[in-house]
mmCIF file of C-alpha atoms and ligand atoms in Angstrom:
data_model
loop_
_atom_site.group_PDB
_atom_site.id
_atom_site.type_symbol
_atom_site.label_atom_id
_atom_site.label_comp_id
_atom_site.label_asym_id
_atom_site.label_seq_id
_atom_site.Cartn_x
_atom_site.Cartn_y
_atom_site.Cartn_z
ATOM 1 C CA UNK A 1 63.569 116.355 108.060
ATOM 2 C CA UNK A 2 66.933 118.045 107.544
ATOM 3 C CA UNK A 3 70.150 116.479 108.875
ATOM 4 C CA UNK A 4 73.548 118.128 109.109
ATOM 5 C CA UNK A 5 76.259 115.485 108.566
ATOM 6 C CA UNK A 6 79.867 115.736 109.719
ATOM 7 C CA UNK A 7 82.650 113.324 108.674
ATOM 8 C CA UNK A 8 86.277 113.532 109.834
ATOM 9 C CA UNK A 9 87.354 109.896 110.171
ATOM 10 C CA UNK A 10 90.493 110.064 108.022
ATOM 11 C CA UNK A 11 91.885 112.607 105.569
ATOM 12 C CA UNK A 12 88.721 114.267 104.294
ATOM 13 C CA UNK A 13 86.893 116.958 106.223
ATOM 14 C CA UNK A 14 83.289 116.821 105.072
ATOM 15 C CA UNK A 15 80.001 118.525 105.926
ATOM 16 C CA UNK A 16 76.630 118.053 104.205
ATOM 17 C CA UNK A 17 72.998 119.014 104.545
ATOM 18 C CA UNK A 18 70.549 116.270 103.539
ATOM 19 C CA UNK A 19 66.759 116.402 103.273
ATOM 20 C CA UNK A 20 64.741 113.291 104.168
ATOM 21 C CA UNK A 21 67.785 111.044 103.936
ATOM 22 C CA UNK A 22 68.024 111.161 100.151
ATOM 23 C CA UNK A 23 68.311 114.679 98.781
ATOM 24 C CA UNK A 24 71.598 116.576 99.075
ATOM 25 C CA UNK A 25 71.016 120.297 99.698
ATOM 26 C CA UNK A 26 74.806 120.639 99.960
ATOM 27 C CA UNK A 27 77.837 118.362 100.277
ATOM 28 C CA UNK A 28 81.252 119.855 100.963
ATOM 29 C CA UNK A 29 84.447 117.808 101.018
ATOM 30 C CA UNK A 30 87.873 119.223 101.754
ATOM 31 C CA UNK A 31 90.470 116.615 100.848
ATOM 32 C CA UNK A 32 93.834 116.653 102.626
ATOM 33 C CA UNK A 33 95.473 114.395 100.037
ATOM 34 C CA UNK A 34 97.581 117.244 98.612
ATOM 35 C CA UNK A 35 99.231 117.511 102.034
ATOM 36 C CA UNK A 36 99.684 113.815 102.942
ATOM 37 C CA UNK A 37 100.922 112.673 99.571
ATOM 38 C CA UNK A 38 104.389 114.075 100.225
ATOM 39 C CA UNK A 39 104.746 111.393 102.931
ATOM 40 C CA UNK A 40 103.063 108.626 100.901
ATOM 41 C CA UNK A 41 100.329 108.113 103.515
ATOM 42 C CA UNK A 42 98.171 109.843 106.110
ATOM 43 C CA UNK A 43 100.002 111.385 109.085
ATOM 44 C CA UNK A 44 97.355 111.248 111.853
ATOM 45 C CA UNK A 45 98.570 114.322 113.754
ATOM 46 C CA UNK A 46 98.572 116.440 110.591
ATOM 47 C CA UNK A 47 95.112 115.120 109.670
ATOM 48 C CA UNK A 48 93.605 116.147 113.036
ATOM 49 C CA UNK A 49 95.073 119.636 112.812
ATOM 50 C CA UNK A 50 93.783 120.130 109.291
ATOM 51 C CA UNK A 51 90.288 119.017 110.330
ATOM 52 C CA UNK A 52 90.412 121.613 113.115
ATOM 53 C CA UNK A 53 91.468 124.357 110.732
ATOM 54 C CA UNK A 54 88.802 123.505 108.149
ATOM 55 C CA UNK A 55 85.681 122.293 109.855
ATOM 56 C CA UNK A 56 84.065 125.557 110.943
ATOM 57 C CA UNK A 57 84.420 127.122 107.525
ATOM 58 C CA UNK A 58 82.989 123.990 105.912
ATOM 59 C CA UNK A 59 79.937 123.985 108.219
ATOM 60 C CA UNK A 60 79.351 127.624 107.329
ATOM 61 C CA UNK A 61 79.662 126.916 103.596
ATOM 62 C CA UNK A 62 77.430 123.811 103.693
ATOM 63 C CA UNK A 63 74.638 125.694 105.499
ATOM 64 C CA UNK A 64 74.999 128.689 103.161
ATOM 65 C CA UNK A 65 74.802 126.529 100.052
ATOM 66 C CA UNK A 66 71.717 124.770 101.424
ATOM 67 C CA UNK A 67 70.283 128.242 102.103
ATOM 68 C CA UNK A 68 69.404 127.436 105.690
ATOM 69 C CA UNK A 69 70.675 128.302 109.168
ATOM 70 C CA UNK A 70 71.527 125.833 111.898
ATOM 71 C CA UNK A 71 68.117 126.538 113.458
ATOM 72 C CA UNK A 72 66.448 124.815 110.484
ATOM 73 C CA UNK A 73 68.332 121.566 111.149
ATOM 74 C CA UNK A 74 66.369 118.693 112.744
ATOM 75 C CA UNK A 75 69.400 116.683 113.907
ATOM 76 C CA UNK A 76 73.184 116.435 113.645
ATOM 77 C CA UNK A 77 74.802 113.181 112.465
ATOM 78 C CA UNK A 78 78.506 112.583 112.980
ATOM 79 C CA UNK A 79 80.952 109.777 112.272
ATOM 80 C CA UNK A 80 81.807 108.024 115.505
ATOM 81 C CA UNK A 81 84.221 105.391 114.091
ATOM 82 C CA UNK A 82 86.062 103.472 112.818
ATOM 83 C CA UNK A 83 88.840 105.861 111.878
ATOM 84 C CA UNK A 84 91.771 107.835 113.247
ATOM 85 C CA UNK A 85 91.041 108.713 116.876
ATOM 86 C CA UNK A 86 92.389 112.285 116.731
ATOM 87 C CA UNK A 87 90.503 113.009 113.516
ATOM 88 C CA UNK A 88 87.254 111.509 114.812
ATOM 89 C CA UNK A 89 87.556 113.589 117.972
ATOM 90 C CA UNK A 90 87.568 116.840 116.005
ATOM 91 C CA UNK A 91 84.328 116.122 114.136
ATOM 92 C CA UNK A 92 82.689 114.496 117.111
ATOM 93 C CA UNK A 93 83.416 117.346 119.500
ATOM 94 C CA UNK A 94 82.268 119.970 117.001
ATOM 95 C CA UNK A 95 79.023 118.047 116.429
ATOM 96 C CA UNK A 96 78.512 117.534 120.140
ATOM 97 C CA UNK A 97 79.068 121.211 120.875
ATOM 98 C CA UNK A 98 76.648 122.325 118.141
ATOM 99 C CA UNK A 99 74.048 119.833 119.378
ATOM 100 C CA UNK A 100 74.497 121.095 122.917
ATOM 101 C CA UNK A 101 74.281 124.798 122.057
ATOM 102 C CA UNK A 102 71.367 124.512 119.652
ATOM 103 C CA UNK A 103 69.595 121.725 121.539
ATOM 104 C CA UNK A 104 69.474 119.374 118.549
ATOM 105 C CA UNK A 105 69.573 115.565 118.669
ATOM 106 C CA UNK A 106 73.058 114.145 118.094
ATOM 107 C CA UNK A 107 73.241 110.922 116.064
ATOM 108 C CA UNK A 108 76.555 109.018 116.188
ATOM 109 C CA UNK A 109 77.075 107.099 112.941
ATOM 110 C CA UNK A 110 79.265 104.095 112.151
ATOM 111 C CA UNK A 111 81.388 105.090 109.147
ATOM 112 C CA UNK A 112 80.786 101.777 107.348
ATOM 113 C CA UNK A 113 77.021 102.064 107.772
ATOM 114 C CA UNK A 114 77.458 105.556 106.316
ATOM 115 C CA UNK A 115 79.101 104.099 103.191
ATOM 116 C CA UNK A 116 76.143 101.716 102.744
ATOM 117 C CA UNK A 117 73.732 104.673 103.053
ATOM 118 C CA UNK A 118 75.445 106.482 100.160
ATOM 119 C CA UNK A 119 73.135 104.275 98.083
ATOM 120 C CA UNK A 120 70.027 106.012 99.431
ATOM 121 C CA UNK A 121 71.229 109.335 98.024
ATOM 122 C CA UNK A 122 69.626 110.219 94.694
ATOM 123 C CA UNK A 123 67.739 106.867 94.593
ATOM 124 C CA UNK A 124 64.570 105.250 95.891
ATOM 125 C CA UNK A 125 66.409 102.128 97.115
ATOM 126 C CA UNK A 126 64.545 100.144 99.750
ATOM 127 C CA UNK A 127 65.771 97.135 101.768
ATOM 128 C CA UNK A 128 66.279 94.235 101.663
ATOM 129 C CA UNK A 129 69.470 94.306 99.591
ATOM 130 C CA UNK A 130 73.064 93.054 99.480
ATOM 131 C CA UNK A 131 75.958 95.488 99.707
ATOM 132 C CA UNK A 132 79.534 94.975 98.527
ATOM 133 C CA UNK A 133 81.487 97.398 100.702
ATOM 134 C CA UNK A 134 85.130 97.947 99.756
ATOM 135 C CA UNK A 135 87.114 100.786 101.298
ATOM 136 C CA UNK A 136 90.656 101.529 102.439
ATOM 137 C CA UNK A 137 90.264 99.498 105.624
ATOM 138 C CA UNK A 138 87.323 97.149 105.038
ATOM 139 C CA UNK A 139 85.969 94.626 102.531
ATOM 140 C CA UNK A 140 82.614 93.143 103.469
ATOM 141 C CA UNK A 141 79.585 91.468 101.940
ATOM 142 C CA UNK A 142 76.648 92.822 103.916
ATOM 143 C CA UNK A 143 72.989 91.820 103.933
ATOM 144 C CA UNK A 144 70.653 94.682 104.803
ATOM 145 C CA UNK A 145 67.277 93.206 105.844
ATOM 146 C CA UNK A 146 65.998 96.675 106.753
ATOM 147 C CA UNK A 147 67.211 100.268 106.831
ATOM 148 C CA UNK A 148 69.427 100.044 109.897
ATOM 149 C CA UNK A 149 70.639 96.487 110.482
ATOM 150 C CA UNK A 150 73.874 95.375 108.867
ATOM 151 C CA UNK A 151 74.423 91.616 108.738
ATOM 152 C CA UNK A 152 78.052 91.024 107.803
ATOM 153 C CA UNK A 153 78.122 87.796 105.769
ATOM 154 C CA UNK A 154 81.844 87.825 105.055
ATOM 155 C CA UNK A 155 84.923 90.015 105.150
ATOM 156 C CA UNK A 156 88.603 90.066 104.411
ATOM 157 C CA UNK A 157 90.865 87.774 106.391
ATOM 158 C CA UNK A 158 93.896 90.004 105.712
ATOM 159 C CA UNK A 159 94.276 93.147 103.550
ATOM 160 C CA UNK A 160 91.264 95.199 102.532
ATOM 161 C CA UNK A 161 90.691 95.707 98.795
ATOM 162 C CA UNK A 162 91.670 99.396 99.059
ATOM 163 C CA UNK A 163 94.822 98.446 100.939
ATOM 164 C CA UNK A 164 95.751 96.011 98.146
ATOM 165 C CA UNK A 165 95.192 98.740 95.550
ATOM 166 C CA UNK A 166 97.320 101.195 97.516
ATOM 167 C CA UNK A 167 100.158 98.691 98.118
ATOM 168 C CA UNK A 168 100.311 97.520 94.501
ATOM 169 C CA UNK A 169 100.161 101.155 93.331
ATOM 170 C CA UNK A 170 103.172 101.824 95.541
ATOM 171 C CA UNK A 171 105.030 98.959 93.821
ATOM 172 C CA UNK A 172 104.250 100.806 90.595
ATOM 173 C CA UNK A 173 105.602 104.104 91.978
ATOM 174 C CA UNK A 174 102.189 105.746 91.743
ATOM 175 C CA UNK A 175 101.226 108.647 94.029
ATOM 176 C CA UNK A 176 99.204 108.231 97.235
ATOM 177 C CA UNK A 177 96.412 107.193 97.451
ATOM 178 C CA UNK A 178 97.230 104.640 94.805
ATOM 179 C CA UNK A 179 93.764 103.238 93.969
ATOM 180 C CA UNK A 180 92.574 105.999 91.634
ATOM 181 C CA UNK A 181 96.024 106.295 89.986
ATOM 182 C CA UNK A 182 96.220 102.547 89.375
ATOM 183 C CA UNK A 183 92.704 102.699 87.918
ATOM 184 C CA UNK A 184 93.772 105.474 85.493
ATOM 185 C CA UNK A 185 96.919 103.594 84.501
ATOM 186 C CA UNK A 186 94.946 100.372 83.883
ATOM 187 C CA UNK A 187 92.591 102.249 81.577
ATOM 188 C CA UNK A 188 95.495 103.087 79.267
ATOM 189 C CA UNK A 189 95.997 99.356 78.515
ATOM 190 C CA UNK A 190 93.870 97.855 75.764
ATOM 191 C CA UNK A 191 94.267 94.336 77.165
ATOM 192 C CA UNK A 192 95.983 92.432 79.980
ATOM 193 C CA UNK A 193 98.548 90.824 77.671
ATOM 194 C CA UNK A 194 99.622 87.489 79.080
ATOM 195 C CA UNK A 195 99.163 88.663 82.692
ATOM 196 C CA UNK A 196 96.604 86.832 84.836
ATOM 197 C CA UNK A 197 96.143 86.767 88.593
ATOM 198 C CA UNK A 198 94.045 83.955 90.086
ATOM 199 C CA UNK A 199 91.032 84.784 92.262
ATOM 200 C CA UNK A 200 92.143 84.048 95.846
ATOM 201 C CA UNK A 201 90.375 81.041 97.344
ATOM 202 C CA UNK A 202 88.971 81.515 100.837
ATOM 203 C CA UNK A 203 85.775 80.120 102.318
ATOM 204 C CA UNK A 204 82.287 81.320 101.411
ATOM 205 C CA UNK A 205 81.997 85.082 101.539
ATOM 206 C CA UNK A 206 85.436 85.917 102.913
ATOM 207 C CA UNK A 207 88.219 87.659 101.004
ATOM 208 C CA UNK A 208 91.998 87.539 101.028
ATOM 209 C CA UNK A 209 94.065 90.064 99.104
ATOM 210 C CA UNK A 210 97.524 89.788 100.614
ATOM 211 C CA UNK A 211 98.451 86.841 98.339
ATOM 212 C CA UNK A 212 97.434 88.848 95.290
ATOM 213 C CA UNK A 213 99.603 91.766 96.385
ATOM 214 C CA UNK A 214 102.524 89.336 96.900
ATOM 215 C CA UNK A 215 101.914 87.818 93.433
ATOM 216 C CA UNK A 216 102.401 91.278 91.890
ATOM 217 C CA UNK A 217 105.574 91.757 93.950
ATOM 218 C CA UNK A 218 106.940 88.363 92.826
ATOM 219 C CA UNK A 219 106.162 89.274 89.210
ATOM 220 C CA UNK A 220 108.069 92.532 89.609
ATOM 221 C CA UNK A 221 111.058 90.617 90.965
ATOM 222 C CA UNK A 222 110.878 88.036 88.168
ATOM 223 C CA UNK A 223 110.659 90.198 85.050
ATOM 224 C CA UNK A 224 113.230 92.782 83.958
ATOM 225 C CA UNK A 225 112.880 96.406 85.059
ATOM 226 C CA UNK A 226 112.334 97.357 81.452
ATOM 227 C CA UNK A 227 109.534 94.854 80.932
ATOM 228 C CA UNK A 228 107.929 95.941 84.220
ATOM 229 C CA UNK A 229 107.920 99.557 83.037
ATOM 230 C CA UNK A 230 106.598 98.618 79.584
ATOM 231 C CA UNK A 231 103.848 96.322 80.850
ATOM 232 C CA UNK A 232 102.814 98.210 83.983
ATOM 233 C CA UNK A 233 99.468 99.269 82.556
ATOM 234 C CA UNK A 234 98.634 95.702 81.482
ATOM 235 C CA UNK A 235 99.629 94.386 84.910
ATOM 236 C CA UNK A 236 97.504 97.071 86.609
ATOM 237 C CA UNK A 237 94.582 96.045 84.400
ATOM 238 C CA UNK A 238 95.039 92.327 85.199
ATOM 239 C CA UNK A 239 95.278 93.157 88.921
ATOM 240 C CA UNK A 240 92.112 95.226 89.078
ATOM 241 C CA UNK A 241 90.187 92.757 86.929
ATOM 242 C CA UNK A 242 91.114 90.066 89.430
ATOM 243 C CA UNK A 243 89.729 92.205 92.277
ATOM 244 C CA UNK A 244 86.582 92.985 90.288
ATOM 245 C CA UNK A 245 86.056 89.265 89.565
ATOM 246 C CA UNK A 246 86.611 88.366 93.233
ATOM 247 C CA UNK A 247 84.078 90.915 94.486
ATOM 248 C CA UNK A 248 81.570 89.933 91.820
ATOM 249 C CA UNK A 249 81.806 86.179 92.540
ATOM 250 C CA UNK A 250 81.308 86.652 96.291
ATOM 251 C CA UNK A 251 78.245 88.839 95.812
ATOM 252 C CA UNK A 252 76.803 86.426 93.245
ATOM 253 C CA UNK A 253 77.169 83.553 95.718
ATOM 254 C CA UNK A 254 75.580 85.665 98.473
ATOM 255 C CA UNK A 255 72.718 86.528 96.141
ATOM 256 C CA UNK A 256 72.142 82.880 95.189
ATOM 257 C CA UNK A 257 72.096 81.813 98.826
ATOM 258 C CA UNK A 258 69.952 84.664 100.186
ATOM 259 C CA UNK A 259 67.729 85.115 97.137
ATOM 260 C CA UNK A 260 68.368 88.855 97.393
ATOM 261 C CA UNK A 261 68.584 90.363 93.918
ATOM 262 C CA UNK A 262 68.911 93.999 94.860
ATOM 263 C CA UNK A 263 72.664 94.734 94.891
ATOM 264 C CA UNK A 264 74.586 97.890 95.825
ATOM 265 C CA UNK A 265 78.248 98.912 95.862
ATOM 266 C CA UNK A 266 79.835 101.109 98.526
ATOM 267 C CA UNK A 267 83.175 102.563 99.697
ATOM 268 C CA UNK A 268 86.108 104.231 97.965
ATOM 269 C CA UNK A 269 87.026 101.131 95.954
ATOM 270 C CA UNK A 270 83.508 101.167 94.458
ATOM 271 C CA UNK A 271 84.805 104.148 92.439
ATOM 272 C CA UNK A 272 87.003 101.723 90.485
ATOM 273 C CA UNK A 273 86.086 101.604 86.799
ATOM 274 C CA UNK A 274 86.665 97.843 86.359
ATOM 275 C CA UNK A 275 84.558 96.952 89.400
ATOM 276 C CA UNK A 276 81.726 99.259 88.321
ATOM 277 C CA UNK A 277 81.860 97.835 84.786
ATOM 278 C CA UNK A 278 81.905 94.214 85.950
ATOM 279 C CA UNK A 279 78.929 94.719 88.292
ATOM 280 C CA UNK A 280 76.996 96.610 85.587
ATOM 281 C CA UNK A 281 77.655 93.864 83.025
ATOM 282 C CA UNK A 282 76.595 91.024 85.304
ATOM 283 C CA UNK A 283 73.891 92.350 87.641
ATOM 284 C CA UNK A 284 71.529 93.458 84.881
ATOM 285 C CA UNK A 285 67.721 93.681 84.942
ATOM 286 C CA UNK A 286 67.728 90.991 82.212
ATOM 287 C CA UNK A 287 69.524 88.688 84.660
ATOM 288 C CA UNK A 288 66.931 89.553 87.317
ATOM 289 C CA UNK A 289 68.950 92.080 89.332
ATOM 290 C CA UNK A 290 68.431 95.630 90.504
ATOM 291 C CA UNK A 291 71.909 97.210 90.817
ATOM 292 C CA UNK A 292 72.700 100.573 92.388
ATOM 293 C CA UNK A 293 76.156 102.089 92.070
ATOM 294 C CA UNK A 294 76.655 105.368 93.951
ATOM 295 C CA UNK A 295 77.975 108.335 91.985
ATOM 296 C CA UNK A 296 81.737 108.718 92.331
ATOM 297 C CA UNK A 297 81.521 111.579 94.820
ATOM 298 C CA UNK A 298 79.478 109.402 97.199
ATOM 299 C CA UNK A 299 81.838 106.389 97.000
ATOM 300 C CA UNK A 300 84.849 108.009 98.650
ATOM 301 C CA UNK A 301 84.500 109.631 102.070
ATOM 302 C CA UNK A 302 81.825 112.335 102.279
ATOM 303 C CA UNK A 303 79.325 113.678 104.804
ATOM 304 C CA UNK A 304 76.190 113.274 102.657
ATOM 305 C CA UNK A 305 76.278 109.526 103.387
ATOM 306 C CA UNK A 306 76.699 110.232 107.127
ATOM 307 C CA UNK A 307 73.711 112.605 107.152
ATOM 308 C CA UNK A 308 71.660 110.045 105.232
ATOM 309 C CA UNK A 309 72.667 107.364 107.750
ATOM 310 C CA UNK A 310 71.698 109.753 110.550
ATOM 311 C CA UNK A 311 68.269 110.220 109.019
ATOM 312 C CA UNK A 312 67.567 106.471 108.820
ATOM 313 C CA UNK A 313 68.922 105.835 112.323
ATOM 314 C CA UNK A 314 66.726 108.651 113.635
ATOM 315 C CA UNK A 315 63.697 107.340 111.824
ATOM 316 C CA UNK A 316 64.038 103.585 112.309
ATOM 317 C CA UNK A 317 66.838 102.773 114.708
ATOM 318 C CA UNK A 318 68.330 103.695 118.002
ATOM 319 C CA UNK A 319 69.897 107.111 118.425
ATOM 320 C CA UNK A 320 71.114 109.255 121.291
ATOM 321 C CA UNK A 321 69.640 112.688 121.788
ATOM 322 C CA UNK A 322 71.686 115.665 123.003
ATOM 323 C CA UNK A 323 74.285 113.870 125.106
ATOM 324 C CA UNK A 324 73.208 113.621 128.708
ATOM 325 C CA UNK A 325 76.692 112.485 129.572
ATOM 326 C CA UNK A 326 79.312 113.785 127.141
ATOM 327 C CA UNK A 327 82.035 111.734 128.841
ATOM 328 C CA UNK A 328 80.362 108.454 128.019
ATOM 329 C CA UNK A 329 80.107 109.395 124.363
ATOM 330 C CA UNK A 330 83.744 110.411 124.367
ATOM 331 C CA UNK A 331 84.726 106.947 125.602
ATOM 332 C CA UNK A 332 82.584 105.381 122.918
ATOM 333 C CA UNK A 333 84.534 107.207 120.243
ATOM 334 C CA UNK A 334 87.724 105.673 121.573
ATOM 335 C CA UNK A 335 86.121 102.250 121.770
ATOM 336 C CA UNK A 336 84.814 102.384 118.217
ATOM 337 C CA UNK A 337 87.854 103.984 116.636
ATOM 338 C CA UNK A 338 89.599 100.685 116.061
HETATM 339 O O1 LIG B 401 86.030 104.763 101.514
HETATM 340 P P1 LIG B 401 87.311 105.482 101.384
HETATM 341 O O2 LIG B 401 87.300 106.836 100.745
HETATM 342 O O3 LIG B 401 88.007 105.642 102.767
HETATM 343 C C1 LIG B 401 87.954 104.655 103.745
HETATM 344 O O4 LIG B 401 86.935 104.610 104.467
HETATM 345 O O5 LIG B 401 88.914 103.850 103.771
HETATM 346 O O6 LIG B 401 88.284 104.495 100.577
HETATM 347 C C2 LIG B 401 89.593 104.850 100.281
HETATM 348 C C3 LIG B 401 90.195 103.748 99.442
HETATM 349 C C4 LIG B 401 91.675 103.943 99.174
HETATM 350 O O7 LIG B 401 92.331 102.709 99.397
HETATM 351 C C5 LIG B 401 91.710 104.341 97.715
HETATM 352 O O8 LIG B 401 92.920 103.977 97.060
HETATM 353 C C6 LIG B 401 90.538 103.569 97.171
HETATM 354 O O9 LIG B 401 89.556 103.716 98.161
HETATM 355 N N1 LIG B 401 90.050 104.090 95.882
HETATM 356 C C7 LIG B 401 90.120 103.384 94.726
HETATM 357 C C8 LIG B 401 89.610 104.231 93.711
HETATM 358 N N2 LIG B 401 89.247 105.423 94.281
HETATM 359 C C9 LIG B 401 89.517 105.309 95.620
HETATM 360 N N3 LIG B 401 90.575 102.146 94.477
HETATM 361 C C10 LIG B 401 90.527 101.710 93.211
HETATM 362 N N4 LIG B 401 90.072 102.459 92.170
HETATM 363 C C11 LIG B 401 89.614 103.709 92.382
HETATM 364 N N5 LIG B 401 89.145 104.437 91.341
HETATM 365 ZN ZN1 LIG B 402 85.343 105.566 104.089
#
């Protein structure tokens, strides 16, 4: 079964062709970061326009690289939300129109479920498993009892992990989006010096990152500008090690309490080198774990994960066929965009 995936929830236009939910025949991502970085963040109106300008070419390229035509596609999967409404509308309307014209089933996909499904790409992962999902807007520990049901065990009570990375990176005058730049800076430090940030204490599986962000701000105010500049890399390293420790400890607790030993990472923040290293050090086969970490290109936003999600929803879960009532689906996009 071949699924065409379309993702336009934020500042990446992405189209992919996936076979049987796991094999990428093509995966195209056009990042708008070069445009938005001049403003230090995503401008929604600009994002929607750029999706419009790019999407048709990307669909053409993804099909060409997969060496198929749209007639060979079994179904079309598209991100329905959460995300920027105007951006979602572009991808959703293109997908809906293609489904309508070519009489293919349309499968609306939750973006977060898509991130989880990035772990099915290039692997033979089977549920049940635990997923640590950390993206720009969400931080969740999720239990997946089967292929399509997400049981959210805990989530952030304030900032998401990606948000904390981006805000602290801004304090360090790093370019948008700050996460990957902070990661690179941290890797230039051999140690954390005398800098330590405590793991925030919130109940069970929940997270809180706003205090950590404030702790970095207070540190910046306390030390001299010169020391801040000199020690920035060490501070970045201490900050990201604190996040890595936090995520690890929550997943470990979830694993102990659920007896699930199959662990996966997902979302843009899962691209972070310290988090990947910490999870790889701790969740080893020797310790009784099976860990899957998606390749970097499938951590940040892409359409391969959406097509994979579409496949599993089509196979095991509920899905809508060619929309009988396009207006209802349109309203759903609005409802799920927040
Ligand atoms: O999943 P994603 O691409 O988009 C959302 O669905 O939000 O995640 C984007 C987030 C941003 O906050 C970005 O700074 C962060 O992922 N990110 C990273 C790294 N690469 C991306 N954070 C830390 N280290 C990285 N290497
Ligand atoms: Zn995402």
